[in-house]
CSV table of C-alpha atoms in Angstrom, one decimal:
chain,number,residue,atom,x,y,z
A,180,MET,CA,0.0,0.0,0.0
A,181,PRO,CA,1.6,3.3,-1.0
A,182,ASN,CA,2.3,5.6,2.0
A,183,ASN,CA,2.9,9.0,0.4
A,184,PRO,CA,0.5,11.7,1.3
A,185,GLY,CA,-1.0,11.8,-2.2
A,186,SER,CA,-2.2,8.2,-2.1
A,187,ALA,CA,-5.4,9.2,-0.6
A,188,ALA,CA,-7.3,12.4,-0.2
A,189,THR,CA,-6.6,14.2,3.1
A,190,MET,CA,-8.7,15.6,5.8
A,191,SER,CA,-8.5,19.2,7.1
A,192,ASP,CA,-10.4,21.2,9.7
A,193,SER,CA,-12.0,23.0,6.7
A,194,ALA,CA,-13.5,19.9,5.3
A,195,PRO,CA,-17.3,20.0,5.0
A,196,ARG,CA,-19.2,18.3,7.7
A,197,PRO,CA,-20.8,15.7,5.5
A,198,GLY,CA,-17.3,14.5,4.3
A,199,ARG,CA,-16.1,14.3,7.9
A,200,ALA,CA,-19.2,12.4,9.0
A,201,MET,CA,-18.7,9.9,6.2
A,202,ASP,CA,-15.2,9.3,7.3
A,203,VAL,CA,-16.4,8.6,10.8
A,204,LEU,CA,-18.9,6.2,9.4
A,205,ARG,CA,-16.4,4.4,7.1
A,206,VAL,CA,-13.8,3.9,9.9
A,207,ALA,CA,-16.4,2.8,12.5
A,208,SER,CA,-18.0,0.3,10.1
A,209,GLY,CA,-15.1,-2.2,10.3
A,210,ASN,CA,-15.1,-1.8,14.1
A,211,PHE,CA,-18.8,-2.9,14.0
A,212,ILE,CA,-17.9,-6.3,12.3
A,213,GLU,CA,-15.1,-7.0,14.7
A,214,MET,CA,-17.4,-6.5,17.7
A,215,TYR,CA,-20.3,-8.2,16.1
A,216,ASP,CA,-18.4,-11.4,15.6
A,217,PHE,CA,-17.2,-11.3,19.3
A,218,MET,CA,-20.7,-10.8,20.5
A,219,VAL,CA,-22.2,-13.7,18.4
A,220,PHE,CA,-19.5,-16.0,19.8
A,221,GLY,CA,-20.4,-14.9,23.4
A,222,TYR,CA,-24.1,-15.1,22.9
A,223,PHE,CA,-24.0,-18.6,21.4
A,224,ALA,CA,-21.1,-19.9,23.6
A,225,ALA,CA,-23.2,-22.8,24.8
A,226,ALA,CA,-24.2,-23.9,21.3
A,227,ILE,CA,-20.6,-23.4,19.9
A,228,GLY,CA,-19.3,-25.4,22.9
A,229,SER,CA,-21.6,-28.3,22.1
A,230,ALA,CA,-20.6,-28.3,18.4
A,231,TYR,CA,-16.8,-28.1,18.9
A,232,PHE,CA,-16.0,-29.0,22.5
A,233,PRO,CA,-18.1,-32.0,23.5
A,234,GLY,CA,-17.6,-32.9,27.2
A,235,SER,CA,-19.0,-34.9,30.1
A,236,SER,CA,-21.0,-32.0,31.5
A,237,GLU,CA,-22.8,-28.9,30.3
A,238,LEU,CA,-20.7,-26.6,32.5
A,239,GLY,CA,-17.4,-28.2,31.3
A,240,THR,CA,-18.4,-27.7,27.7
A,241,LEU,CA,-19.4,-24.1,28.4
A,242,LEU,CA,-16.1,-23.4,30.1
A,243,LYS,CA,-14.2,-24.8,27.1
A,244,ALA,CA,-16.1,-22.5,24.8
A,245,LEU,CA,-15.6,-19.5,27.0
A,246,ALA,CA,-11.9,-20.3,27.3
A,247,THR,CA,-11.7,-20.3,23.5
A,248,PHE,CA,-13.6,-17.0,23.4
A,249,GLY,CA,-10.9,-15.6,25.8
A,250,VAL,CA,-7.8,-17.1,24.1
A,251,GLY,CA,-8.2,-14.9,21.1
A,252,PHE,CA,-7.5,-12.0,23.3
A,253,LEU,CA,-4.0,-13.4,24.0
A,254,MET,CA,-3.1,-12.6,20.4
A,255,ARG,CA,-4.1,-9.0,20.7
A,256,PRO,CA,-0.8,-7.7,22.1
A,257,LEU,CA,1.1,-9.3,19.2
A,258,GLY,CA,-1.3,-7.8,16.7
A,259,ALA,CA,-1.0,-4.4,18.4
A,260,ILE,CA,2.7,-4.4,17.9
A,261,VAL,CA,2.9,-5.8,14.4
A,262,LEU,CA,-0.2,-4.2,12.8
A,263,GLY,CA,0.1,-1.1,14.9
A,264,ALA,CA,3.6,-0.6,13.6
A,265,TYR,CA,2.4,-1.2,10.1
A,266,THR,CA,-0.2,1.5,10.6
A,267,ASP,CA,2.2,4.0,12.1
A,268,HIS,CA,4.5,3.5,9.1
A,269,HIS,CA,2.1,3.1,6.1
A,270,GLY,CA,-0.9,5.2,7.3
A,271,ARG,CA,-4.2,4.9,9.1
A,272,ARG,CA,-6.1,4.0,6.0
A,273,ALA,CA,-3.8,1.2,5.0
A,274,GLY,CA,-3.8,-0.3,8.5
A,275,LEU,CA,-7.6,-0.2,8.7
A,276,ILE,CA,-7.9,-2.1,5.5
A,277,VAL,CA,-5.4,-4.8,6.6
A,278,THR,CA,-7.2,-5.4,9.9
A,279,LEU,CA,-10.6,-5.7,8.2
A,280,ALA,CA,-9.1,-8.3,5.8
A,281,LEU,CA,-7.8,-10.4,8.7
A,282,MET,CA,-11.0,-10.2,10.6
A,283,SER,CA,-12.9,-11.4,7.6
A,284,VAL,CA,-10.8,-14.6,7.4
A,285,GLY,CA,-11.3,-15.2,11.1
A,286,ILE,CA,-15.1,-14.9,11.0
A,287,ALA,CA,-15.4,-17.1,7.9
A,288,THR,CA,-13.3,-19.8,9.6
A,289,ILE,CA,-15.6,-20.1,12.5
A,290,ALA,CA,-18.8,-19.8,10.5
A,291,PHE,CA,-18.0,-22.6,8.1
A,292,THR,CA,-15.9,-25.1,10.0
A,293,PRO,CA,-17.8,-28.4,10.4
A,294,GLY,CA,-18.5,-29.7,13.9
A,295,TYR,CA,-16.5,-32.1,16.1
A,296,ALA,CA,-18.9,-34.9,15.1
A,297,ALA,CA,-17.9,-34.4,11.4
A,298,ILE,CA,-14.1,-33.9,11.4
A,299,GLY,CA,-13.1,-34.7,15.0
A,300,ILE,CA,-10.2,-32.8,16.7
A,301,ALA,CA,-9.6,-30.7,13.6
A,302,ALA,CA,-12.9,-28.8,14.3
A,303,PRO,CA,-11.8,-27.2,17.6
A,304,LEU,CA,-8.4,-26.6,16.2
A,305,PHE,CA,-9.8,-24.7,13.2
A,306,VAL,CA,-12.1,-22.7,15.5
A,307,LEU,CA,-9.1,-21.9,17.8
A,308,LEU,CA,-7.1,-20.7,14.7
A,309,GLY,CA,-10.0,-18.5,13.7
A,310,ARG,CA,-10.2,-16.9,17.2
A,311,LEU,CA,-6.4,-16.4,17.2
A,312,LEU,CA,-6.6,-14.6,13.9
A,313,GLN,CA,-9.5,-12.5,15.0
A,314,GLY,CA,-7.5,-11.5,18.1
A,315,PHE,CA,-4.4,-10.7,16.1
A,316,SER,CA,-6.4,-8.3,13.8
A,317,ALA,CA,-8.5,-6.8,16.6
A,318,GLY,CA,-5.2,-6.0,18.5
A,319,ALA,CA,-4.7,-3.1,16.2
A,320,GLU,CA,-8.3,-2.3,15.0
A,321,LEU,CA,-9.4,-0.4,18.0
A,322,GLY,CA,-6.1,1.6,18.2
A,323,ASN,CA,-6.3,2.4,14.5
A,324,VAL,CA,-9.8,3.6,14.7
A,325,SER,CA,-9.4,5.6,17.9
A,326,VAL,CA,-6.2,7.4,16.7
A,327,TYR,CA,-7.7,8.1,13.3
A,328,LEU,CA,-10.8,9.7,14.9
A,329,ALA,CA,-8.6,11.7,17.3
A,330,GLU,CA,-6.6,13.0,14.3
A,331,ILE,CA,-9.6,14.1,12.3
A,332,ALA,CA,-11.5,15.6,15.2
A,333,PRO,CA,-12.1,19.4,15.1
A,334,PRO,CA,-10.5,21.3,18.0
A,335,GLY,CA,-12.3,20.9,21.3
A,336,LYS,CA,-14.4,17.9,20.0
A,337,LYS,CA,-11.9,15.0,20.3
A,338,GLY,CA,-13.8,13.3,23.1
A,339,PHE,CA,-17.0,13.3,21.1
A,340,TYR,CA,-15.4,12.0,17.9
A,341,VAL,CA,-13.4,9.3,19.5
A,342,SER,CA,-16.5,8.1,21.4
A,343,TRP,CA,-17.8,6.8,18.1
A,344,GLN,CA,-15.2,4.0,18.1
A,345,SER,CA,-17.0,2.5,21.1
A,346,ALA,CA,-20.4,3.6,19.9
A,347,SER,CA,-20.1,1.5,16.7
A,348,GLN,CA,-19.5,-1.5,18.9
A,349,GLN,CA,-22.8,-0.9,20.6
A,350,VAL,CA,-24.6,-1.1,17.3
A,351,ALA,CA,-23.0,-4.5,16.9
A,352,VAL,CA,-24.2,-5.5,20.4
A,353,VAL,CA,-27.7,-4.6,19.6
A,354,PHE,CA,-27.7,-6.1,16.1
A,355,ALA,CA,-26.3,-9.4,17.3
A,356,ALA,CA,-28.7,-9.6,20.2
A,357,MET,CA,-31.7,-8.9,18.0
A,358,ILE,CA,-30.7,-11.6,15.6
A,359,GLY,CA,-30.5,-14.0,18.5
A,360,VAL,CA,-34.0,-13.0,19.6
A,361,VAL,CA,-35.4,-13.6,16.1
A,362,LEU,CA,-33.7,-16.9,15.8
A,363,GLY,CA,-35.0,-17.9,19.2
A,364,MET,CA,-38.6,-17.1,18.0
A,365,THR,CA,-38.4,-18.9,14.7
A,366,MET,CA,-36.3,-22.0,15.5
A,367,SER,CA,-36.5,-24.8,18.0
A,368,VAL,CA,-33.9,-25.1,20.7
A,369,ASP,CA,-32.5,-28.2,19.0
A,370,GLN,CA,-32.3,-26.4,15.6
A,371,LEU,CA,-30.5,-23.4,17.2
A,372,ALA,CA,-28.0,-25.6,19.0
A,373,ASP,CA,-27.4,-27.8,15.9
A,374,TRP,CA,-26.9,-25.3,13.1
A,375,GLY,CA,-28.9,-22.1,13.8
A,376,TRP,CA,-26.0,-20.4,15.6
A,377,ARG,CA,-24.1,-20.3,12.3
A,378,ILE,CA,-26.7,-18.0,10.7
A,379,PRO,CA,-25.5,-14.8,12.4
A,380,LEU,CA,-21.9,-15.6,11.6
A,381,GLY,CA,-22.9,-16.1,7.9
A,382,LEU,CA,-24.7,-12.8,8.0
A,383,GLY,CA,-21.5,-11.2,9.2
A,384,CYS,CA,-19.7,-12.7,6.2
A,385,LEU,CA,-22.3,-11.2,3.9
A,386,ILE,CA,-21.7,-7.7,5.3
A,387,ILE,CA,-17.9,-7.8,4.8
A,388,PRO,CA,-17.8,-6.8,1.1
A,389,LEU,CA,-19.8,-3.6,1.8
A,390,LEU,CA,-17.3,-2.7,4.6
A,391,PHE,CA,-14.4,-3.2,2.3
A,392,LEU,CA,-16.0,-0.8,-0.2
A,393,MET,CA,-16.6,1.8,2.5
A,394,ARG,CA,-13.0,1.6,3.8
A,395,ARG,CA,-11.5,1.8,0.4
A,396,HIS,CA,-12.8,5.4,0.1
A,397,LEU,CA,-11.5,6.4,3.6
A,398,ARG,CA,-9.3,9.5,3.5
A,399,GLU,CA,-6.0,9.7,5.3
A,400,SER,CA,-5.8,12.1,8.2
A,401,ASP,CA,-4.0,15.4,7.7
A,402,LEU,CA,-1.9,14.8,10.8
A,403,PHE,CA,-0.4,11.6,9.4
A,404,ALA,CA,-0.2,12.8,5.8
A,405,ALA,CA,1.8,15.9,7.0
A,406,ARG,CA,4.5,13.8,8.6
A,407,THR,CA,7.9,14.0,6.8
A,408,THR,CA,9.2,10.8,8.3
A,409,ARG,CA,7.6,7.5,8.9
A,410,PRO,CA,9.0,5.3,11.8
A,411,THR,CA,10.3,1.9,11.1
A,412,MET,CA,9.4,-1.2,13.2
A,413,ARG,CA,12.7,-0.8,15.2
A,414,GLN,CA,12.0,2.9,15.9
A,415,ILE,CA,8.5,2.1,17.0
A,416,MET,CA,9.7,-0.6,19.3
A,417,ARG,CA,12.2,1.9,20.8
A,418,HIS,CA,9.4,4.5,21.3
A,419,LEU,CA,7.3,1.9,23.0
A,420,TRP,CA,10.1,0.8,25.3
A,421,VAL,CA,10.9,4.3,26.3
A,422,ALA,CA,7.2,4.9,27.0
A,423,ARG,CA,6.6,1.6,28.7
A,424,ALA,CA,5.3,3.3,31.9
A,425,ARG,CA,2.7,5.2,29.8
A,426,VAL,CA,1.7,2.0,28.1
A,427,LEU,CA,1.3,0.0,31.3
A,428,THR,CA,-0.6,2.9,32.9
A,429,GLY,CA,-2.9,2.9,29.9
A,430,MET,CA,-3.4,-0.8,30.2
A,431,ALA,CA,-4.5,-0.5,33.8
A,432,MET,CA,-7.0,2.2,32.8
A,433,VAL,CA,-8.4,0.0,30.0
A,434,LEU,CA,-9.0,-2.9,32.4
A,435,MET,CA,-12.1,-1.3,33.7
A,436,THR,CA,-13.5,-0.9,30.2
A,437,THR,CA,-12.8,-4.4,29.0
A,438,VAL,CA,-14.0,-6.2,32.1
A,439,SER,CA,-17.2,-4.2,32.5
A,440,PHE,CA,-18.0,-4.3,28.7
A,441,TYR,CA,-17.7,-8.1,28.3
A,442,MET,CA,-19.6,-8.6,31.6
A,443,ILE,CA,-22.6,-6.6,30.5
A,444,THR,CA,-22.7,-7.6,26.9
A,445,ALA,CA,-21.2,-10.9,25.7
A,446,TYR,CA,-21.7,-12.6,29.1
A,447,THR,CA,-25.2,-11.5,29.8
A,448,PRO,CA,-27.0,-14.3,28.0
A,449,THR,CA,-24.8,-16.9,29.7
A,450,PHE,CA,-25.2,-15.2,33.1
A,451,GLY,CA,-29.0,-15.1,32.6
A,452,LYS,CA,-29.0,-18.8,32.1
A,453,LEU,CA,-27.1,-19.3,35.3
A,454,LEU,CA,-29.8,-17.2,37.0
A,455,HIS,CA,-32.5,-19.4,35.3
A,456,LEU,CA,-34.0,-16.5,33.5
A,457,PRO,CA,-35.7,-16.9,30.0
A,458,GLU,CA,-33.1,-16.9,27.1
A,459,ARG,CA,-35.1,-14.4,25.0
A,460,ALA,CA,-35.3,-12.0,27.9
A,461,ASN,CA,-31.6,-12.2,28.4
A,462,LEU,CA,-30.9,-11.3,24.8
A,463,LEU,CA,-33.4,-8.4,24.9
A,464,ILE,CA,-31.7,-7.1,28.0
A,465,THR,CA,-28.4,-7.3,26.2
A,466,ALA,CA,-29.8,-5.3,23.3
A,467,GLY,CA,-31.1,-2.8,25.8
A,468,VAL,CA,-27.6,-2.5,27.3
A,469,GLY,CA,-26.2,-1.9,23.8
A,470,LEU,CA,-28.7,0.9,23.3
A,471,SER,CA,-27.9,2.4,26.7
A,472,ASN,CA,-24.2,2.4,25.9
A,473,LEU,CA,-24.9,4.0,22.5
A,474,ILE,CA,-26.7,6.9,24.2
A,475,TRP,CA,-24.2,7.4,27.0
A,476,LEU,CA,-21.0,7.2,25.0
A,477,PRO,CA,-21.3,10.3,22.8
A,478,LEU,CA,-23.0,12.3,25.5
A,479,MET,CA,-20.2,11.7,28.0
A,480,GLY,CA,-17.5,12.0,25.3
A,481,ALA,CA,-18.8,15.5,24.6
A,482,LEU,CA,-18.9,16.2,28.4
A,483,SER,CA,-15.3,15.2,28.7
A,484,ASP,CA,-14.5,17.8,26.1
A,485,ARG,CA,-16.0,20.4,28.5
A,486,ILE,CA,-14.9,19.3,32.0
A,487,GLY,CA,-11.9,17.2,31.2
A,488,ARG,CA,-11.3,13.4,31.3
A,489,THR,CA,-10.1,13.0,34.9
A,490,PRO,CA,-13.3,13.9,36.8
A,491,ILE,CA,-15.3,11.3,34.8
A,492,LEU,CA,-12.7,8.6,35.1
A,493,LEU,CA,-12.5,9.1,38.9
A,494,ALA,CA,-16.3,9.3,39.4
A,495,CYS,CA,-17.0,6.1,37.4
A,496,THR,CA,-14.3,4.0,39.0
A,497,ILE,CA,-15.4,5.0,42.5
A,498,LEU,CA,-19.0,4.2,41.6
A,499,ALA,CA,-18.1,0.8,40.4
A,500,ILE,CA,-16.1,0.1,43.6
A,501,LEU,CA,-19.0,1.1,45.8
A,502,THR,CA,-21.9,-0.5,43.9
A,503,ALA,CA,-20.8,-3.4,41.7
A,504,TYR,CA,-21.0,-6.2,44.4
A,505,PRO,CA,-24.0,-4.8,46.2
A,506,ALA,CA,-25.9,-4.6,42.9
A,507,MET,CA,-24.9,-8.2,42.0
A,508,ALA,CA,-25.8,-9.5,45.5
A,509,TRP,CA,-29.2,-7.9,45.3
A,510,LEU,CA,-29.8,-9.6,41.9
A,511,ALA,CA,-28.5,-12.9,43.1
A,512,ALA,CA,-30.7,-13.0,46.2
A,513,SER,CA,-33.8,-13.3,44.1
A,514,PRO,CA,-33.1,-13.2,40.4
A,515,SER,CA,-35.7,-11.7,38.0
A,516,VAL,CA,-35.7,-10.2,34.6
A,517,THR,CA,-36.5,-6.8,36.0
A,518,LYS,CA,-33.6,-6.9,38.5
A,519,LEU,CA,-31.2,-8.1,35.8
A,520,LEU,CA,-32.2,-5.2,33.5
A,521,LEU,CA,-31.8,-2.6,36.3
A,522,VAL,CA,-28.4,-3.9,37.3
A,523,GLU,CA,-27.2,-4.1,33.7
A,524,LEU,CA,-28.4,-0.6,32.9
A,525,TRP,CA,-26.7,0.8,36.0
A,526,LEU,CA,-23.4,-0.9,35.0
A,527,SER,CA,-23.9,0.3,31.5
A,528,ALA,CA,-24.1,3.9,32.6
A,529,ILE,CA,-20.8,3.4,34.5
A,530,TYR,CA,-19.1,1.6,31.7
A,531,ALA,CA,-20.1,3.9,28.9
A,532,SER,CA,-19.4,7.1,30.9
A,533,TYR,CA,-15.9,5.8,31.9
A,534,ASN,CA,-15.1,4.5,28.5
A,535,SER,CA,-16.0,7.8,26.7
A,536,ALA,CA,-13.4,9.6,28.7
A,537,MET,CA,-10.8,6.8,28.9
A,538,VAL,CA,-10.4,6.1,25.2
A,539,VAL,CA,-9.7,9.7,24.2
A,540,HIS,CA,-7.5,10.1,27.3
A,541,LEU,CA,-5.5,7.1,26.2
A,542,THR,CA,-4.8,8.8,22.8
A,543,GLU,CA,-3.5,11.7,24.8
A,544,ILE,CA,-1.0,9.9,26.9
A,545,VAL,CA,0.6,7.4,24.5
A,546,PRO,CA,3.7,8.6,22.5
A,547,GLU,CA,2.7,10.6,19.4
A,548,GLU,CA,5.5,8.9,17.4
A,549,ALA,CA,3.9,5.5,17.8
A,550,GLY,CA,0.2,6.5,18.4
A,551,ALA,CA,-1.5,3.5,16.9
A,552,SER,CA,1.0,1.1,18.3
A,553,GLY,CA,1.0,2.6,21.8
A,554,PHE,CA,-2.8,2.8,22.0
A,555,SER,CA,-3.2,-0.7,20.6
A,556,LEU,CA,-0.6,-2.3,22.8
A,557,ALA,CA,-2.1,-0.8,26.0
A,558,TYR,CA,-5.7,-1.7,25.0
A,559,SER,CA,-4.7,-5.2,23.9
A,560,LEU,CA,-2.8,-6.0,27.1
A,561,ALA,CA,-5.8,-5.1,29.1
A,562,THR,CA,-8.2,-7.0,26.8
A,563,ALA,CA,-6.0,-10.1,27.2
A,564,ILE,CA,-7.2,-10.0,30.8
A,565,GLY,CA,-10.7,-8.5,30.4
A,566,GLY,CA,-11.5,-10.8,27.5
A,567,PHE,CA,-11.4,-13.8,29.9
A,568,THR,CA,-14.1,-12.2,32.0
A,569,PRO,CA,-16.9,-14.6,31.0
A,570,PHE,CA,-14.6,-17.5,31.8
A,571,VAL,CA,-13.3,-16.0,35.1
A,572,VAL,CA,-16.7,-15.1,36.5
A,573,THR,CA,-18.2,-18.5,35.5
A,574,ALA,CA,-15.3,-20.3,37.2
A,575,LEU,CA,-15.7,-18.1,40.3
A,576,ILE,CA,-19.4,-18.8,40.5
A,577,SER,CA,-18.7,-22.5,40.0
A,578,ALA,CA,-16.0,-22.5,42.7
A,579,THR,CA,-18.0,-20.5,45.3
A,580,GLY,CA,-21.6,-21.1,44.5
A,581,ASN,CA,-22.0,-17.3,44.8
A,582,LEU,CA,-23.9,-15.8,41.8
A,583,ALA,CA,-22.7,-12.3,42.8
A,584,MET,CA,-19.0,-13.0,42.1
A,585,PRO,CA,-19.0,-10.9,38.9
A,586,GLY,CA,-19.4,-8.0,41.2
A,587,VAL,CA,-16.2,-9.0,43.1
A,588,TRP,CA,-14.2,-9.2,39.9
A,589,LEU,CA,-15.4,-5.8,38.6
A,590,THR,CA,-14.7,-4.2,42.0
A,591,ALA,CA,-11.1,-5.4,42.0
A,592,ILE,CA,-10.5,-4.2,38.5
A,593,ALA,CA,-12.1,-0.8,39.1
A,594,ALA,CA,-9.7,-0.2,42.0
A,595,ILE,CA,-6.8,-0.9,39.7
A,596,SER,CA,-8.2,1.5,37.1
A,597,LEU,CA,-8.8,4.2,39.7
A,598,ALA,CA,-5.2,4.2,40.7
A,599,ALA,CA,-4.1,4.2,37.0
A,600,ALA,CA,-6.4,7.2,36.2
A,601,LEU,CA,-4.8,9.2,39.0
A,602,TYR,CA,-1.3,8.3,37.9
A,603,SER,CA,-2.0,9.0,34.2
A,604,ARG,CA,-2.4,12.7,34.7
A,605,ARG,CA,1.4,13.2,34.6
A,606,TYR,CA,1.5,12.0,31.0
A,607,SER,CA,-1.5,13.8,29.5
A,608,ARG,CA,-0.9,16.1,26.5
A,609,ALA,CA,-4.5,17.5,26.7
């Protein structure tokens, strides 16, 4: 991919609003498919586990599927470094097209691999390979999108613009959940478990050509196009090593985002089953959480432009520490659909408000010379931990018999992110 400034039209603050809005849509579209695929895997973890990881117990099969869901996150740091460096050298547009291509192969692999009954041990190995490839590409996707949006944002609106990285993911949460609801209404339980779970993955594959078409017309950011030098992999690695304290601080801040997000979205259908609540209601609640996130994210992103990032970061982490376990304990004492909805919406407000300030703050503390790499590495290291949240909380519940254990996990993580948010102020360029 050519990397000279003339290889793509550039963006300036004088660009007309419709053009800038289209660039936000184009860059966020690929982010949608990345999260859509992760959500589908999380929503149908039990069915995917039965297809690829047969075991002696339903819980054992579920844990294997959730472990496979989580293992893809272990590839994110490697993808962050390799693909982030590619983006910092060749351009935001080039990097975003590469990550979309790799994500496409990953989702197709999981969608079309036959089950264990058909090809034996090769089935879970192919699924694992697909998850690893998805994790590798996703390692740089969020960083590429966030840095690009920060670079094209008009002065004083960076928080609002960058919030659309996360907002596009919420569209995926809602879309995947509603597909699950429709499938649950039109198919029997056996049909859904046997082959119906492949339908949403197939739909994701059908959307991919449109996303490629949209990203092909993405304009390079002025800030990147104006650079006279492009760092090599060795130079980027040096920048990251020098800025390792910033990256690790950013990782600790991101932990709150990844743990809370996967807890209230991908894990909700599984958690609802453990609470013995109706499956359709669990998916509808998940869709409601996605809508709630979608509303809070841009609003709080805009607020962070007015009052700063730190007040929001501190308020949200403290609220999580004080309320996560009590809310979960209240739900676990006598589970109901209404209680699950209220708890999830409360955690949604905390997550989305925190994330709206955290993501843009992260773009402001990583080294400018390796913006995509630094952001992606910090985010991916955190996601390598937070992505295992469905597995961790299920294992904690299994070990203790306490259905409120997700609250303990979130409380501990929020305490770490609170300390990191306080420490990060020394690095901010805002």
